Coordinates of C-alpha atoms and ligand atoms in Angstrom, one line a residue:
M1 CA 176.7 -179.4 8.4
K2 CA 177.1 -175.9 8.0
A3 CA 176.2 -175.2 11.5
L4 CA 179.7 -177.0 12.7
L5 CA 181.8 -174.6 10.7
P6 CA 182.2 -172.0 13.3
F7 CA 183.3 -174.5 16.0
V8 CA 186.0 -175.9 13.3
R9 CA 187.5 -172.6 13.1
M10 CA 187.2 -172.2 16.8
L11 CA 189.1 -175.6 17.2
L12 CA 191.5 -174.1 14.6
A13 CA 192.6 -171.3 17.1
H14 CA 194.0 -174.2 18.9
R15 CA 195.9 -175.7 15.9
G16 CA 199.1 -176.8 17.7
W17 CA 196.7 -179.3 20.2
V18 CA 194.5 -180.4 17.4
F19 CA 197.4 -181.5 14.9
A20 CA 199.3 -183.0 17.6
G21 CA 196.4 -185.0 18.8
M22 CA 195.8 -186.1 15.1
L23 CA 199.2 -187.2 14.6
L24 CA 199.8 -189.0 18.0
S25 CA 196.0 -191.0 17.1
L26 CA 197.9 -191.8 13.4
L27 CA 200.9 -193.1 14.9
T28 CA 199.1 -195.2 17.9
L29 CA 197.2 -196.9 15.0
L30 CA 199.9 -197.5 12.9
A31 CA 201.8 -199.3 15.8
A32 CA 198.5 -201.1 16.9
I33 CA 198.4 -202.2 13.0
G34 CA 202.4 -202.9 13.1
L35 CA 202.1 -205.2 16.3
L36 CA 199.5 -207.7 14.6
T37 CA 201.0 -207.4 11.4
L38 CA 204.4 -207.9 12.4
S39 CA 203.4 -210.6 15.1
G40 CA 201.5 -212.5 12.5
W41 CA 204.5 -212.9 10.4
F42 CA 206.9 -213.4 13.4
I43 CA 204.8 -216.6 14.9
S44 CA 204.5 -217.8 11.6
A45 CA 208.2 -217.5 10.0
S46 CA 209.5 -218.9 13.5
A47 CA 207.4 -222.0 13.5
L48 CA 208.2 -222.4 10.0
A49 CA 212.1 -221.6 10.8
G50 CA 211.4 -224.5 13.5
V51 CA 211.0 -227.0 11.1
S52 CA 214.8 -228.1 10.8
V53 CA 217.7 -227.1 13.2
L54 CA 219.8 -224.9 10.5
S55 CA 216.7 -223.1 9.5
A56 CA 216.2 -222.5 13.3
R57 CA 219.9 -221.5 13.8
Q58 CA 219.9 -219.1 11.1
F59 CA 216.7 -217.3 11.9
N60 CA 217.0 -213.7 13.2
Y61 CA 214.6 -213.8 16.4
F62 CA 216.0 -210.6 17.9
T63 CA 215.4 -208.1 15.4
P64 CA 211.5 -208.8 14.9
G65 CA 211.3 -209.5 18.8
A66 CA 212.2 -205.9 19.1
G67 CA 209.9 -204.7 16.5
V68 CA 207.4 -206.6 18.6
R69 CA 208.1 -204.9 21.8
G70 CA 208.8 -201.3 20.2
F71 CA 205.5 -201.5 18.3
A72 CA 203.8 -202.6 21.8
I73 CA 205.0 -199.7 23.7
A74 CA 204.9 -197.3 20.9
R75 CA 200.8 -198.1 21.0
T76 CA 200.5 -197.6 24.6
V77 CA 202.3 -194.7 25.3
G78 CA 201.1 -193.2 22.2
R79 CA 197.5 -194.1 23.3
Y80 CA 198.1 -192.0 26.3
F81 CA 199.9 -189.1 24.8
E82 CA 197.0 -189.2 22.2
R83 CA 194.2 -189.2 24.8
V84 CA 195.8 -186.5 26.8
T85 CA 196.5 -184.2 23.7
T86 CA 192.9 -184.8 22.1
H87 CA 191.3 -184.1 24.9
E88 CA 193.3 -181.0 25.8
A89 CA 192.4 -179.5 22.5
T90 CA 189.0 -180.4 23.0
F91 CA 188.4 -179.1 26.4
R92 CA 190.2 -175.8 25.5
M93 CA 187.9 -175.8 22.7
L94 CA 184.7 -176.0 24.8
A95 CA 186.3 -173.9 27.7
E96 CA 186.3 -171.1 24.7
L97 CA 183.3 -172.1 23.4
R98 CA 181.6 -171.7 26.6
S99 CA 182.7 -167.8 27.6
W100 CA 182.3 -166.9 24.0
F101 CA 178.7 -168.4 24.2
Y102 CA 178.3 -166.5 27.3
R103 CA 179.3 -163.4 26.3
R104 CA 176.9 -163.5 23.5
L105 CA 174.2 -163.7 25.6
E106 CA 175.7 -160.7 27.6
V107 CA 175.4 -159.1 24.3
L108 CA 171.5 -160.0 23.8
G109 CA 170.4 -158.3 27.1
P110 CA 167.2 -158.8 28.3
A111 CA 165.6 -157.5 25.0
R112 CA 166.2 -160.6 23.3
L113 CA 166.9 -163.1 25.9
Q114 CA 163.1 -163.0 27.1
A115 CA 162.6 -165.3 23.9
F116 CA 164.5 -168.1 25.5
R117 CA 163.7 -169.8 28.8
S118 CA 166.5 -169.8 31.2
A119 CA 166.5 -173.4 31.7
D120 CA 166.9 -173.9 28.0
L121 CA 169.5 -171.5 27.9
L122 CA 171.2 -173.2 30.8
N123 CA 170.9 -176.4 28.7
R124 CA 172.4 -174.8 25.7
L125 CA 175.5 -173.2 27.6
V126 CA 176.3 -176.8 29.2
A127 CA 174.8 -179.8 27.7
D128 CA 175.1 -178.5 23.7
I129 CA 178.5 -177.2 24.4
N130 CA 179.7 -180.5 25.7
A131 CA 177.6 -182.3 22.8
L132 CA 180.3 -180.3 20.2
D133 CA 183.0 -182.8 21.9
N134 CA 182.1 -185.1 19.5
L135 CA 183.1 -182.9 16.7
Y136 CA 187.0 -183.3 17.1
L137 CA 187.1 -186.2 19.1
R138 CA 184.5 -188.7 17.6
V139 CA 184.5 -187.2 13.9
L140 CA 187.1 -185.3 12.6
V141 CA 190.1 -187.1 14.6
P142 CA 189.0 -190.5 13.7
T143 CA 187.7 -189.9 9.9
L144 CA 191.3 -188.5 9.0
V145 CA 193.0 -190.8 10.8
A146 CA 191.5 -193.7 9.2
L147 CA 191.7 -192.1 5.8
A148 CA 195.3 -192.0 6.4
V149 CA 195.8 -194.9 7.8
S150 CA 193.7 -197.2 5.4
I151 CA 195.6 -195.6 2.3
L152 CA 199.1 -196.6 4.0
V153 CA 197.8 -199.8 4.7
V154 CA 196.5 -200.7 1.6
L155 CA 199.6 -199.4 -0.3
F156 CA 201.5 -202.0 2.4
I157 CA 199.1 -204.7 1.4
A158 CA 199.3 -203.9 -2.3
R159 CA 203.4 -204.2 -2.6
Y160 CA 202.5 -208.2 -1.7
S161 CA 199.2 -208.7 -3.5
P162 CA 197.2 -205.8 -5.4
A163 CA 194.3 -208.5 -5.2
I164 CA 194.2 -208.3 -1.5
A165 CA 194.6 -204.8 -1.3
L166 CA 191.6 -204.5 -4.1
L167 CA 189.4 -206.5 -1.4
T168 CA 190.6 -204.9 1.6
T169 CA 190.0 -201.1 -0.2
V170 CA 186.3 -202.3 -1.1
A171 CA 185.8 -203.7 2.6
L172 CA 187.3 -200.4 3.8
L173 CA 184.8 -198.6 2.0
L174 CA 181.9 -200.5 2.9
A175 CA 182.9 -200.6 6.9
G176 CA 184.2 -196.8 6.7
V177 CA 182.2 -194.8 4.5
L178 CA 178.8 -196.7 3.5
L179 CA 178.5 -198.1 6.8
P180 CA 178.5 -194.5 8.8
M181 CA 176.4 -193.0 5.9
L182 CA 173.7 -195.2 6.7
A183 CA 174.5 -195.0 10.4
Q184 CA 173.7 -191.0 10.3
Y185 CA 170.9 -191.7 8.0
A186 CA 169.6 -193.9 10.9
G187 CA 170.5 -191.5 13.3
R188 CA 169.8 -188.4 12.0
R189 CA 165.8 -188.0 13.6
L190 CA 166.9 -189.8 16.5
G191 CA 170.1 -187.9 17.5
R192 CA 168.0 -184.5 17.1
L193 CA 165.0 -185.8 19.0
Q194 CA 167.3 -187.1 21.7
L195 CA 169.1 -183.8 22.3
L196 CA 165.6 -181.7 22.1
L197 CA 164.1 -184.2 25.0
L198 CA 167.0 -183.9 26.9
S199 CA 166.5 -180.1 27.0
R200 CA 163.0 -180.3 26.9
L201 CA 163.4 -182.6 30.6
R202 CA 165.7 -180.6 31.9
V203 CA 163.3 -177.8 31.7
R204 CA 160.3 -179.8 33.1
L205 CA 162.7 -180.9 35.9
L206 CA 164.1 -177.3 36.6
A207 CA 160.4 -175.9 36.7
L208 CA 159.2 -178.8 38.8
V209 CA 162.0 -178.0 41.6
Q210 CA 161.6 -174.2 41.5
G211 CA 157.8 -174.2 41.7
Q212 CA 157.3 -176.9 44.1
A213 CA 155.7 -174.8 46.6
D214 CA 153.3 -173.6 44.6
L215 CA 153.1 -177.0 43.0
H216 CA 152.2 -178.5 46.1
I217 CA 149.8 -175.8 47.3
Y218 CA 147.7 -175.9 43.7
G219 CA 148.1 -180.0 43.5
G220 CA 150.1 -179.7 40.5
V221 CA 152.7 -182.2 41.5
D222 CA 151.4 -185.0 40.3
T223 CA 151.0 -183.7 37.0
S224 CA 154.1 -182.3 36.6
I225 CA 156.0 -185.5 37.6
Q226 CA 153.9 -187.5 35.2
E227 CA 154.5 -184.9 32.6
A228 CA 158.6 -185.1 33.4
Q229 CA 158.3 -189.1 33.2
A230 CA 156.6 -188.9 29.6
V231 CA 159.4 -186.7 28.8
E232 CA 162.1 -189.1 30.0
R233 CA 160.0 -192.3 28.6
Q234 CA 160.2 -190.7 25.3
L235 CA 164.0 -190.3 25.6
Q236 CA 164.6 -193.8 26.8
R237 CA 162.9 -194.8 23.5
T238 CA 165.4 -192.8 21.4
Q239 CA 168.0 -194.0 23.2
L240 CA 167.2 -197.8 23.2
R241 CA 166.5 -197.2 19.1
M242 CA 170.3 -195.4 19.0
A243 CA 171.4 -198.5 21.1
L244 CA 170.0 -200.7 18.4
I245 CA 171.5 -198.9 15.8
S246 CA 174.6 -198.9 17.2
G247 CA 174.5 -202.6 17.8
L248 CA 173.5 -203.3 14.3
T249 CA 176.4 -201.2 12.6
T250 CA 178.9 -203.0 14.9
A251 CA 177.6 -206.2 13.9
V252 CA 177.6 -205.2 10.4
L253 CA 181.2 -203.8 10.8
T254 CA 182.6 -207.2 12.3
I255 CA 180.8 -209.2 9.7
I256 CA 182.4 -206.9 7.0
A257 CA 186.1 -207.4 8.5
G258 CA 185.5 -211.2 9.1
V259 CA 184.3 -211.7 5.2
A260 CA 187.5 -209.4 4.0
G261 CA 189.7 -211.7 6.5
V262 CA 188.4 -215.1 5.1
G263 CA 188.6 -213.6 1.4
A264 CA 192.4 -212.2 2.2
L265 CA 193.0 -216.1 3.3
V266 CA 191.7 -217.4 0.2
L267 CA 193.5 -215.0 -2.1
G268 CA 196.7 -215.2 0.0
T269 CA 196.7 -219.2 0.0
E270 CA 196.6 -219.5 -3.6
L271 CA 199.5 -217.0 -3.6
V272 CA 201.6 -218.7 -1.4
L273 CA 200.5 -222.4 -3.3
S274 CA 201.8 -220.4 -6.7
D275 CA 205.0 -219.2 -4.8
V276 CA 204.0 -215.7 -5.4
I277 CA 204.2 -214.8 -1.6
A278 CA 205.9 -216.6 1.2
P279 CA 204.0 -218.6 3.8
A280 CA 204.8 -216.0 6.3
H281 CA 203.5 -213.3 4.6
L282 CA 200.2 -215.2 4.5
A283 CA 199.7 -214.6 8.3
M284 CA 201.3 -211.1 8.3
L285 CA 198.8 -209.8 5.7
L286 CA 195.8 -211.7 7.3
F287 CA 196.6 -209.9 10.3
C288 CA 197.3 -206.6 8.6
V289 CA 193.6 -206.9 7.2
L290 CA 192.2 -207.4 10.0
A291 CA 193.8 -204.8 12.3
V292 CA 193.0 -202.5 9.6
F293 CA 189.4 -202.2 10.7
E294 CA 190.0 -200.6 13.9
A295 CA 190.6 -197.6 11.9
V296 CA 187.2 -197.1 10.9
A297 CA 185.6 -199.1 13.8
P298 CA 184.5 -195.9 15.5
L299 CA 182.8 -194.3 12.4
P300 CA 179.7 -195.6 12.5
L301 CA 178.9 -194.6 15.7
A302 CA 180.4 -191.1 15.6
Y303 CA 178.0 -190.4 12.2
Q304 CA 175.1 -191.7 14.0
Y305 CA 175.4 -189.5 16.7
L306 CA 176.8 -186.7 14.0
S307 CA 172.9 -185.2 13.8
K308 CA 173.0 -184.9 17.6
T309 CA 176.1 -182.8 17.4
I310 CA 174.5 -180.6 13.9
T311 CA 171.5 -179.8 16.3
A312 CA 173.3 -178.6 19.6
A313 CA 175.6 -176.7 16.9
E314 CA 172.6 -175.2 15.2
R315 CA 171.3 -174.7 19.2
L316 CA 174.2 -172.4 19.8
N317 CA 174.0 -170.6 16.5
E318 CA 170.5 -169.5 16.9
V319 CA 171.7 -167.8 20.1
S320 CA 175.0 -166.5 19.0
G321 CA 173.5 -165.3 15.8
A322 CA 170.5 -163.3 17.0
S323 CA 171.0 -159.7 16.5
A324 CA 171.7 -157.8 19.9
G325 CA 169.0 -156.3 21.4
V326 CA 171.1 -153.2 22.3
C327 CA 174.3 -151.9 20.7
Y328 CA 176.9 -150.3 22.8
P329 CA 179.7 -148.4 20.8
D330 CA 183.2 -150.2 22.5
A331 CA 184.5 -146.5 23.4
D332 CA 182.6 -143.5 25.0
L333 CA 181.3 -141.6 22.1
E334 CA 180.6 -138.5 24.6
V335 CA 181.6 -138.7 28.5
P336 CA 179.1 -137.5 31.3
V337 CA 179.0 -134.0 31.8
I338 CA 176.1 -133.4 34.4
P339 CA 176.1 -136.5 36.5
G340 CA 172.9 -137.7 37.8
Q341 CA 170.9 -135.7 35.4
I342 CA 167.8 -137.3 33.4
M343 CA 166.6 -136.0 30.2
L344 CA 163.6 -137.8 27.8
R345 CA 162.1 -136.4 24.9
D346 CA 158.9 -138.1 23.5
V347 CA 160.0 -141.1 23.9
C348 CA 158.1 -144.0 22.5
M349 CA 158.8 -147.6 23.5
R350 CA 157.4 -151.1 23.2
Y351 CA 158.5 -154.7 24.1
T352 CA 157.9 -156.9 20.7
E353 CA 157.2 -155.4 17.4
H354 CA 153.5 -156.1 17.2
A355 CA 153.0 -155.0 21.2
P356 CA 151.1 -151.6 22.3
L357 CA 153.5 -149.1 23.2
A358 CA 154.7 -149.3 27.2
L359 CA 155.8 -145.7 26.9
D360 CA 153.9 -143.3 24.5
Q361 CA 155.6 -139.8 24.0
L362 CA 156.7 -139.7 27.1
S363 CA 158.8 -136.4 28.3
L364 CA 160.7 -135.9 31.5
S365 CA 163.5 -133.9 33.2
V366 CA 165.2 -134.6 36.8
A367 CA 167.9 -132.5 38.0
P368 CA 170.9 -133.6 39.3
G369 CA 170.7 -134.5 43.0
E370 CA 166.8 -134.2 42.6
H371 CA 164.6 -136.8 44.3
V372 CA 162.0 -137.6 42.3
L373 CA 158.9 -140.7 43.0
V374 CA 157.4 -142.1 40.3
L375 CA 154.0 -143.0 41.0
G376 CA 150.7 -144.9 38.9
H377 CA 148.8 -147.6 38.3
T378 CA 150.0 -151.1 37.5
G379 CA 151.2 -151.4 34.0
S380 CA 151.5 -147.5 33.4
G381 CA 154.8 -147.9 32.6
K382 CA 157.0 -147.6 35.2
S383 CA 159.6 -150.5 34.9
S384 CA 159.5 -149.7 31.6
L385 CA 161.1 -146.2 32.3
I386 CA 163.9 -147.8 34.5
N387 CA 164.5 -150.7 31.0
L388 CA 164.8 -147.3 29.1
L389 CA 167.5 -145.7 31.3
A390 CA 169.4 -149.0 32.1
R391 CA 169.3 -149.6 28.3
F392 CA 167.9 -153.2 28.6
Y393 CA 165.6 -151.7 25.6
D394 CA 165.8 -148.9 23.3
P395 CA 163.3 -146.4 22.4
E396 CA 161.4 -146.4 18.8
A397 CA 161.2 -143.0 18.8
G398 CA 162.1 -139.7 21.2
A399 CA 165.8 -139.1 23.1
V400 CA 167.4 -140.5 26.4
E401 CA 169.6 -138.4 27.8
L402 CA 171.5 -139.2 30.9
S403 CA 174.3 -137.4 32.6
G404 CA 173.8 -134.7 29.8
C405 CA 174.1 -136.8 26.7
P406 CA 172.3 -139.6 24.9
V407 CA 172.2 -142.9 26.5
R408 CA 173.7 -144.2 23.3
S409 CA 177.3 -142.4 23.3
Y410 CA 178.1 -144.3 26.4
S411 CA 180.1 -147.7 26.2
E412 CA 178.4 -149.9 28.2
T413 CA 180.9 -149.7 31.2
T414 CA 180.5 -146.0 31.6
L415 CA 176.9 -146.1 31.3
R416 CA 176.8 -148.4 34.1
A417 CA 178.8 -146.5 36.3
Q418 CA 176.3 -143.7 36.0
M419 CA 173.3 -145.1 37.9
S420 CA 172.8 -148.4 40.3
V421 CA 169.5 -150.1 39.6
L422 CA 167.4 -152.0 42.3
S423 CA 165.3 -153.9 40.0
Q424 CA 162.3 -156.3 40.2
P425 CA 162.9 -159.1 41.0
V426 CA 165.7 -158.9 42.7
Q427 CA 168.5 -161.1 42.4
L428 CA 170.7 -162.1 45.2
F429 CA 173.2 -164.9 45.1
A430 CA 174.0 -167.9 47.5
G431 CA 176.7 -166.6 50.1
S432 CA 176.8 -164.2 53.2
V433 CA 175.2 -160.5 53.1
A434 CA 178.8 -159.4 52.7
D435 CA 179.7 -161.4 49.5
N436 CA 176.2 -159.3 48.2
L437 CA 177.1 -156.4 49.3
S438 CA 180.8 -156.2 48.1
L439 CA 179.4 -157.1 44.2
A440 CA 178.4 -153.2 44.1
L441 CA 181.8 -152.0 45.5
P442 CA 184.5 -154.8 46.2
D443 CA 186.7 -152.5 48.4
A444 CA 183.9 -151.8 50.9
S445 CA 185.4 -151.9 54.7
P446 CA 183.2 -153.9 56.9
S447 CA 182.1 -150.9 58.7
E448 CA 180.5 -149.2 55.2
L449 CA 178.9 -152.5 54.8
L450 CA 177.2 -152.1 58.4
E451 CA 176.2 -148.7 58.0
V452 CA 174.6 -149.6 54.7
L453 CA 172.5 -152.2 56.3
R454 CA 171.8 -149.6 59.1
R455 CA 170.0 -147.2 56.4
V456 CA 167.8 -150.1 55.6
C457 CA 166.9 -151.6 58.8
L458 CA 168.8 -154.8 58.4
D459 CA 171.4 -154.5 60.7
Q460 CA 169.8 -155.6 63.7
V461 CA 167.6 -158.5 62.2
L462 CA 170.7 -160.9 61.0
G463 CA 172.2 -162.1 64.3
D464 CA 175.4 -160.6 66.2
N465 CA 177.4 -160.5 63.1
P466 CA 174.8 -159.8 60.2
L467 CA 177.6 -159.6 57.6
E468 CA 178.4 -163.0 57.6
Y469 CA 174.9 -164.2 57.6
Q470 CA 174.2 -166.7 55.2
I471 CA 171.5 -165.8 53.0
G472 CA 170.9 -169.1 51.2
E473 CA 170.3 -169.9 47.1
S474 CA 168.8 -166.8 45.9
G475 CA 168.4 -165.6 49.6
S476 CA 165.9 -168.2 50.4
R477 CA 166.8 -167.6 54.3
L478 CA 165.6 -163.8 53.7
S479 CA 162.1 -162.9 54.3
G480 CA 160.5 -161.3 51.4
G481 CA 161.3 -157.8 52.7
Q482 CA 164.2 -158.7 53.9
R483 CA 165.6 -160.0 50.7
K484 CA 164.5 -156.5 49.1
R485 CA 166.2 -154.2 51.5
L486 CA 169.7 -156.2 51.1
A487 CA 169.4 -155.7 47.4
L488 CA 168.3 -152.3 48.4
A489 CA 171.8 -151.6 50.3
R490 CA 173.7 -153.2 47.5
A491 CA 172.0 -150.7 45.2
L492 CA 172.9 -147.5 48.0
L493 CA 176.0 -149.0 48.4
K494 CA 177.4 -148.6 44.3
P495 CA 178.8 -145.1 44.1
S496 CA 177.2 -143.7 41.0
P497 CA 175.3 -140.3 41.1
L498 CA 172.3 -141.9 39.9
L499 CA 170.0 -144.3 42.0
V500 CA 167.1 -145.9 40.7
L501 CA 164.8 -148.1 42.6
D502 CA 161.8 -150.3 41.6
E503 CA 159.5 -150.4 44.6
P504 CA 162.1 -150.8 47.0
T505 CA 159.5 -151.2 50.0
E506 CA 157.5 -153.5 48.6
G507 CA 156.6 -156.2 51.5
L508 CA 157.5 -153.6 54.3
D509 CA 155.2 -152.7 57.2
A510 CA 154.4 -148.8 57.1
V511 CA 156.8 -148.3 59.9
T512 CA 159.8 -150.0 58.6
E513 CA 159.1 -148.6 55.1
A514 CA 158.8 -144.8 56.5
A515 CA 162.4 -145.9 58.4
V516 CA 164.1 -147.5 55.2
I517 CA 162.8 -144.4 52.9
K518 CA 164.0 -142.0 55.3
G519 CA 167.5 -144.0 55.5
V520 CA 167.6 -143.9 51.8
L521 CA 167.1 -140.6 51.1
D522 CA 169.3 -139.2 53.7
S523 CA 172.1 -141.1 52.5
C524 CA 171.5 -140.0 49.1
Q525 CA 172.0 -136.3 49.5
G526 CA 173.6 -134.7 46.3
R527 CA 172.7 -138.0 44.3
T528 CA 169.8 -138.4 42.0
V529 CA 166.8 -140.6 43.2
L530 CA 164.1 -141.7 40.6
M531 CA 161.8 -144.1 42.7
I532 CA 159.1 -146.4 41.9
S533 CA 156.2 -146.8 44.5
H534 CA 152.7 -147.7 45.0
H535 CA 152.9 -146.2 48.7
L536 CA 152.6 -142.7 49.1
Q537 CA 153.1 -142.2 52.6
M538 CA 156.6 -140.7 52.4
A539 CA 155.5 -138.7 49.1
N540 CA 156.1 -135.8 51.2
H541 CA 159.9 -136.5 51.6
F542 CA 160.7 -136.3 47.8
D543 CA 161.6 -133.0 46.0
R544 CA 158.7 -134.0 42.9
I545 CA 156.2 -136.5 42.1
I546 CA 155.7 -137.8 38.8
V547 CA 152.5 -139.7 37.9
L548 CA 152.3 -141.7 34.8
D549 CA 149.3 -143.2 32.7
R550 CA 149.5 -145.6 29.8
G551 CA 153.1 -144.7 29.3
C552 CA 153.1 -141.1 29.6
V553 CA 153.4 -138.6 32.2
I554 CA 150.2 -137.1 33.3
E555 CA 151.2 -135.0 36.3
A556 CA 154.3 -133.7 38.0
G557 CA 155.0 -131.3 40.5
T558 CA 156.2 -130.9 44.2
P559 CA 154.2 -133.2 47.1
V560 CA 152.4 -129.7 47.8
E561 CA 151.5 -128.7 44.5
L562 CA 150.0 -131.9 43.1
A563 CA 148.1 -132.1 46.8
E564 CA 146.7 -128.8 46.5
R565 CA 145.1 -129.7 42.8
P566 CA 141.9 -131.2 44.1
D567 CA 141.4 -133.0 41.1
S568 CA 144.9 -134.4 40.8
R569 CA 145.7 -138.4 40.2
Y570 CA 148.0 -138.1 42.9
N571 CA 145.1 -137.0 45.4
Q572 CA 143.2 -139.7 43.9
L573 CA 145.8 -142.1 44.3
R574 CA 146.4 -141.0 48.2
A575 CA 142.3 -141.2 48.6
L576 CA 142.7 -144.9 47.7
Ligands
ATP1 N1 159.0 -157.9 29.2 C1 158.1 -157.3 28.7 N2 157.5 -157.6 27.5 C2 156.3 -157.5 27.2 N3 155.6 -156.3 27.4 C3 155.7 -156.3 28.7 C4 157.0 -156.6 29.5 N4 157.6 -155.8 30.4 C5 156.2 -155.0 30.7 N5 155.5 -155.0 29.5 C6 153.9 -154.2 29.4 O1 154.4 -152.9 29.2 C7 153.6 -152.2 29.9 C8 154.2 -151.5 31.1 O2 154.6 -152.2 31.9 P1 155.6 -151.8 33.3 O3 156.3 -153.1 33.9 O4 156.6 -150.5 32.7 O5 154.8 -151.3 34.3 P2 154.5 -150.6 35.4 O6 153.9 -149.5 35.7 O7 155.9 -151.2 36.3 O8 153.8 -152.1 36.3 P3 153.9 -152.5 38.0 O9 153.5 -151.3 38.8 O10 152.8 -153.7 38.0 O11 155.0 -153.3 38.1 C9 152.3 -153.1 30.3 O12 151.4 -153.2 29.7 C10 153.1 -154.6 30.4 O13 152.5 -155.8 30.3

């Protein structure tokens, strides 16, 4: 239950809608009960009035008739506005919840998010948040309204018969308290399981769809489908059991209401026979007792699914409560003084607490405007260097400075403005080439976009109008090399003093690679470029080369200097 508290607080931010919804629910329910109660009295009183001509003439048909009509209209109109207001309150809360959750995800950054699978995060963002609509619509409003209506109706009945009022109270406690408690107990494990199975099913289906090509190649399609079907069957079994519980509670509730009605009829008949109440009041009380169960009827189902709502809340709290991998100051503590400069001193970094060091006492200095090529075997820490500069991770020791100040002193906006990053793997969005490029520079003119495409040799290969070329989901209508180059063009377009490129020419033939690197370096005069690559054919075009091994710099110098050292790692790499 504690897991729900943050969300109740979030609901209170929309207290106008929340309380209006509750009030309208209360009035609608009272109108529905009033309609049945008054109708019961009116029908029997009219029948009795018709016994003699005199009483028929004296009986006032108009006032109760108007009352019945008034209750009927109030119930219909009230139901409409109640639905509008309660749903408005819920949707407002869900919308706020979604952006709140997304902001929490953003703060966590890659360092923390790698603990979650992306399909599972999507499931939390969509399905778990949707499951929380149960909280207000099906738990909070019906519970409070049922409590208020029950008290009012029992007080009304007590004016005519304390015995019937007592009987109604006991029946309401059974149907509105004990039955929901039992339903919650019965659905506790199943509701939780249902939510987790649904999440598991989505994760499996997404893997099945995304990995279709590889699964076909390696013959894993049937196994994956069978695994997804197994989860689905399990899910269906839980749904069936939940449906059985709902059916059972509905039946028990109907029996309780029926028994209460029969009891009220027996007690009321005795009161009529002993002239304590008028005969017309008997029908009125009977209808009133039966109608009040409408207030408690939704509760067993709501509480049966409460564990599902609580589990959804726990899953959201698990992500939102995770400590941020990296914390940014709200405002800059220092402003960039030497744009494009990089300085790392004795930096140690690891991805998780017990993982080996990915960077080990690494020191490095890059001057503004310098073009540096970073080489090293796979796993030597090249991408980790980018992760540090972009502050996706923080070092456990040492200092990282960018543009003359520690990276920790910049707000996230300032830090992002300092550098443009082409990371691995690249992320493209469904849409046109222009849509993807404009992300980096929304005001860029078509000629600027074409120019940057030219720099990466993409202007001639995507038809007559390359800017409008639709690249498909994640760039599926592009080749691997084209995808990389489009992402490279986007990185080039961002007007930042530092450009960090992680293997931008991967997948390109030697001729295109040479043209692309030349295009990039020519367009980056005055900008610092830090480029990671396994390819050395264009190494001479860089001002300096840095070679990493096991997380630290083992060689640094101009291409000529390193080439002159016979036993340099650079020469060994060139010889491969
Ligand atoms: N997200 C991660 N979580 C845990 N360990 C990681 C993560 N990313 C990299 N590593 C580990 O950190 C070390 C350095 O990896 P890094 O990606 O920096 O190497 P790299 O030089 O860029 O390799 P490559 O040339 O293959 O891209 C490796 O041992 C790797 O297994």
